[in-house]
mmCIF file of C-alpha atoms in Angstrom:
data_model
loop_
_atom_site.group_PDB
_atom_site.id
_atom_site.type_symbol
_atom_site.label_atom_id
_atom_site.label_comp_id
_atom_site.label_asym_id
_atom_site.label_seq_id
_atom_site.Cartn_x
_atom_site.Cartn_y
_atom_site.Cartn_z
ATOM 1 C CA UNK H 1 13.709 -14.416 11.982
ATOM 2 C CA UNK H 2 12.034 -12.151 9.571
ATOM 3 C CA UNK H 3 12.703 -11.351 5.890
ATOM 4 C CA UNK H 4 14.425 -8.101 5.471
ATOM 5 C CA UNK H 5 12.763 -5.709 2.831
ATOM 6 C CA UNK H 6 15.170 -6.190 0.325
ATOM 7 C CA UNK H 7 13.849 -10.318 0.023
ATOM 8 C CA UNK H 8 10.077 -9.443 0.129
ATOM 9 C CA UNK H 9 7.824 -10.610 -2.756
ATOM 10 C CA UNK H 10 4.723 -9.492 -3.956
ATOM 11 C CA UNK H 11 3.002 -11.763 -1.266
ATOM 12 C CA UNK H 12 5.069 -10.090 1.325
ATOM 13 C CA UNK H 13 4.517 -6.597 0.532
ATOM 14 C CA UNK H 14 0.958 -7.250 0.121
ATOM 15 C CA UNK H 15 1.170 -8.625 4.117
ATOM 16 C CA UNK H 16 2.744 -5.650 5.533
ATOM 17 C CA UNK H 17 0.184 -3.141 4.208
ATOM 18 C CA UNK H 18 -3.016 -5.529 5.334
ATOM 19 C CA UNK H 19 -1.372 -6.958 8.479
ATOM 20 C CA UNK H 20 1.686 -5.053 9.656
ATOM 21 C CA UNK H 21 0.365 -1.524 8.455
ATOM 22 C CA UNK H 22 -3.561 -2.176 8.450
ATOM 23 C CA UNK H 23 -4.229 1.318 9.989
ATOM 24 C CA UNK H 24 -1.228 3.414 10.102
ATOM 25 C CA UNK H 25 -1.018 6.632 8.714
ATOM 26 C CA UNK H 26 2.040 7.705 10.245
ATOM 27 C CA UNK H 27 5.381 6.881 8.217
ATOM 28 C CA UNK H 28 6.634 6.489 4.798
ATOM 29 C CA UNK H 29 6.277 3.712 2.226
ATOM 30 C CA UNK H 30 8.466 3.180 -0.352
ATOM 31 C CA UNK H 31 7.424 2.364 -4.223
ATOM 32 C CA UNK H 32 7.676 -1.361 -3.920
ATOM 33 C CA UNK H 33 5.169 -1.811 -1.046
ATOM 34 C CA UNK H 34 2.411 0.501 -2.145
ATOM 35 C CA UNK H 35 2.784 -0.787 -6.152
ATOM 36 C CA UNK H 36 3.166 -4.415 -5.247
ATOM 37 C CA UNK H 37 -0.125 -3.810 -2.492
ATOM 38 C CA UNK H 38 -1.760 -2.231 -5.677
ATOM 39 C CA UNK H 39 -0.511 -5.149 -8.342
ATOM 40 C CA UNK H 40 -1.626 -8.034 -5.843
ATOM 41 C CA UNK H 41 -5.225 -6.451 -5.293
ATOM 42 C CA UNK H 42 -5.924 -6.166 -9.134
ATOM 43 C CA UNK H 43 -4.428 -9.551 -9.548
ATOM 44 C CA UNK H 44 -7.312 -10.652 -6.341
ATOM 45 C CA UNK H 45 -9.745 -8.657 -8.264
ATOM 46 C CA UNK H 46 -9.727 -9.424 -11.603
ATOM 47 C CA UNK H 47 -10.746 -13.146 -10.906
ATOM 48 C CA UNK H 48 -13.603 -12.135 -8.994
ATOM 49 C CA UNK H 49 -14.942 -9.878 -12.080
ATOM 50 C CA UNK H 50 -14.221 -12.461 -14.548
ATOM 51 C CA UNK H 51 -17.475 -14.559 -12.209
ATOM 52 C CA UNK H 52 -19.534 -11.402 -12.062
ATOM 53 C CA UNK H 53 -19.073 -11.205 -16.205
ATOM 54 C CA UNK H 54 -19.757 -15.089 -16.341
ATOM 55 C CA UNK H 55 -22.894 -14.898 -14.589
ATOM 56 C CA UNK H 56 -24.065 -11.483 -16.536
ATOM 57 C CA UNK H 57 -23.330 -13.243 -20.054
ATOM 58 C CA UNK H 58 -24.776 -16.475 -18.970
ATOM 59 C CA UNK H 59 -27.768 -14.800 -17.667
ATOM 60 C CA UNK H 60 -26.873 -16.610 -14.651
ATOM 61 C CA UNK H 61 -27.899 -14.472 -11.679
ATOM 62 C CA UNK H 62 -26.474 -16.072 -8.540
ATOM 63 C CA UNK H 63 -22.575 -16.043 -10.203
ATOM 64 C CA UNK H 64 -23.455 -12.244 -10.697
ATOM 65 C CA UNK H 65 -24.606 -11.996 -7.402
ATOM 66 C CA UNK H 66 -22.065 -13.739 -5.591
ATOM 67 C CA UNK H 67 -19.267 -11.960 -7.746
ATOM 68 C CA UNK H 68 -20.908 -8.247 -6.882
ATOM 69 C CA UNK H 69 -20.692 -10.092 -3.247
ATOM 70 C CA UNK H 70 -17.243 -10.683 -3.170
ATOM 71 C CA UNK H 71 -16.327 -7.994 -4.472
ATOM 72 C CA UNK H 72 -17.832 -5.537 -2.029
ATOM 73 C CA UNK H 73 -16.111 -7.576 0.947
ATOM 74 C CA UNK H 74 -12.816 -7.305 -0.188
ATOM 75 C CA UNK H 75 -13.664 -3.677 -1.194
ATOM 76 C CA UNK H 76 -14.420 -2.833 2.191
ATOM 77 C CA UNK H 77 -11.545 -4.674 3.875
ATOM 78 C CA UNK H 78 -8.970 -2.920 1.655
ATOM 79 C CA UNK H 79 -10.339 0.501 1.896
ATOM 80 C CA UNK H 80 -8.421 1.327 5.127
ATOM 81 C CA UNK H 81 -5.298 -0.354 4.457
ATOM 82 C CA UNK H 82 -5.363 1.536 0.191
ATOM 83 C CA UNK H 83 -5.918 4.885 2.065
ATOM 84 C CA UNK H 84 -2.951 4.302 4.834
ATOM 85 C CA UNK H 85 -0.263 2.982 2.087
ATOM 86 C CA UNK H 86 -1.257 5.813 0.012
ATOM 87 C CA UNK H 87 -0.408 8.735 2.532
ATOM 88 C CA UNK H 88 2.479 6.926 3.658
ATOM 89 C CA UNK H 89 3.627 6.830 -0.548
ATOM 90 C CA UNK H 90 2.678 10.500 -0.319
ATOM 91 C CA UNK H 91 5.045 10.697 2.839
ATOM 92 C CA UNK H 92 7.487 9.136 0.949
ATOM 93 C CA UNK H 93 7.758 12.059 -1.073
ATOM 94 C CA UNK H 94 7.557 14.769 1.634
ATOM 95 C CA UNK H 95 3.594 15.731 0.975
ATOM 96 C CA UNK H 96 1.272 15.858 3.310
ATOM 97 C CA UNK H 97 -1.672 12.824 3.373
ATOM 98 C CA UNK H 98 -4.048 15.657 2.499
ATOM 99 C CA UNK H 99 -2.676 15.413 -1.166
ATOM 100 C CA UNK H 100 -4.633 12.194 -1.624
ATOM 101 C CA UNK H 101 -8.089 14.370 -2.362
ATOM 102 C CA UNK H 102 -6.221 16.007 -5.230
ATOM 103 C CA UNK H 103 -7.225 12.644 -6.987
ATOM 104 C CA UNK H 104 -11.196 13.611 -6.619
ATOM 105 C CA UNK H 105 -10.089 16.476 -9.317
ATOM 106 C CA UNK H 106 -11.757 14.979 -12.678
ATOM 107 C CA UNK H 107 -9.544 14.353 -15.384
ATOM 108 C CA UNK H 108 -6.181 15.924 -13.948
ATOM 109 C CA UNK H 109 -6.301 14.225 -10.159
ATOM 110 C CA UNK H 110 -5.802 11.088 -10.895
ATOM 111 C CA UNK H 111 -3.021 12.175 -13.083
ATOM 112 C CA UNK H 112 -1.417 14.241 -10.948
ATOM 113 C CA UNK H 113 -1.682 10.860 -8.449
ATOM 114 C CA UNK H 114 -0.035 8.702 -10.265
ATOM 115 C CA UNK H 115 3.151 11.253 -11.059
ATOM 116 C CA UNK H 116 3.245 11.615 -6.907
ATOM 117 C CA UNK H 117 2.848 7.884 -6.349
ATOM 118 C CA UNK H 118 5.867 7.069 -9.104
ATOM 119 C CA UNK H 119 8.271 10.014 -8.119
ATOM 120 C CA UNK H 120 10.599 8.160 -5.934
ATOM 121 C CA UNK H 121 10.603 8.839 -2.397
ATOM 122 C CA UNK H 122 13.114 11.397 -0.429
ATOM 123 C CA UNK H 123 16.380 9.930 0.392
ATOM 124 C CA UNK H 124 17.231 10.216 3.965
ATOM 125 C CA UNK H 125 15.078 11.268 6.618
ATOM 126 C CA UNK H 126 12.132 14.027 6.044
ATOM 127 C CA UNK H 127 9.633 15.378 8.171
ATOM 128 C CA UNK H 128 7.645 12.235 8.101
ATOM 129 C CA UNK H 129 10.622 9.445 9.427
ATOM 130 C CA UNK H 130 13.017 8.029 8.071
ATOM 131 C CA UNK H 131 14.308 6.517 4.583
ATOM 132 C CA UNK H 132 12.302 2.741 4.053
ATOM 133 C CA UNK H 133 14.702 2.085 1.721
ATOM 134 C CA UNK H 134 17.818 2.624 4.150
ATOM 135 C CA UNK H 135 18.913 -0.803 5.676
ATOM 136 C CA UNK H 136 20.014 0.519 8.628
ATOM 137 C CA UNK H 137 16.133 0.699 9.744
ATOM 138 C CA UNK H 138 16.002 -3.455 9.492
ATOM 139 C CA UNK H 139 17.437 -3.920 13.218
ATOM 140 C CA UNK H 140 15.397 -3.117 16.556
ATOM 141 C CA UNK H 141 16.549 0.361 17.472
ATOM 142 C CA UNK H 142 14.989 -0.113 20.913
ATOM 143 C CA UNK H 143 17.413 -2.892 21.294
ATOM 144 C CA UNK H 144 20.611 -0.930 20.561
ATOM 145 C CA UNK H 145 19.376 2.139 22.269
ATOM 146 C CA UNK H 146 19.005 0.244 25.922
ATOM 147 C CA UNK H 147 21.895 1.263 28.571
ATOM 148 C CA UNK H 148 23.702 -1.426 29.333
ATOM 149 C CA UNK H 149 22.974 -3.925 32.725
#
């Protein structure tokens, strides 16, 4: 049986946007999963610059090397899944995925960003589905929707 929403940890959040969500577009996310996505990737990050740093100060090249190789991996693997929980948080709110370019605007973008990715989301059901945060949604609706046999 799996956990409902209300029981996830960071771990768990950070599972349904790589695994559950890796692609998808489509939807809304609420706070929790895109800021717990975003707190577990700095938290996998900062390690990984703390061994590029190492082998910079040390004048070690391959710990610089391997660091800067690391890092571009996971860079690359979390691109997709960053951009999908990000127009489902703008979803959230009732804006269109096409908001996420307003953070290539220097200066003001990104704040503007961060004010859309902390508003909370609309309760009850918008134009892009329905409520995450409703518990209602935790059950198989294609399972309580079949005619009876």
């Amino acid at each position: 049986m799996e956990k409902q929403e209300s029981n996830y940890n960071l771990i768990d959040w950070w599972k349904k946007v790589v695994f559950k969500n890796y692609a998808n577009f489509e939807g809304r996310a609420r706070r929790s999963e895109y800021w717990y996505f975003v707190l577990f990737n700095i938290i996998l990050i900062l390690p990984i610059y703390g061994l590029l740093i190492a082998g910079a100060v040390n004048g070690t090249e391959s710990f610089s090397m391997l660091g800067l190789g690391v890092i571009v991996i996971v860079a690359i693997g979390l691109i997709v899944p960053t951009l999908a929980v990000s127009v489902r948080r703008l979803h959230d709110t009732n804006k269109s995925g096409l908001y996420y370019f307003i953070g290539f605007i220097p200066i003001a973008g990104p704040i503007i960003m961060l004010v859309f990715y902390c508003t909370e989301g609309d309760s009850g059901t918008n134009k892009y589905g329905a409520d995450p945060k409703n518990s209602t949604l935790d059950f198989d609706f294609e399972q309580t929707n079949q005619p009876n046999s």
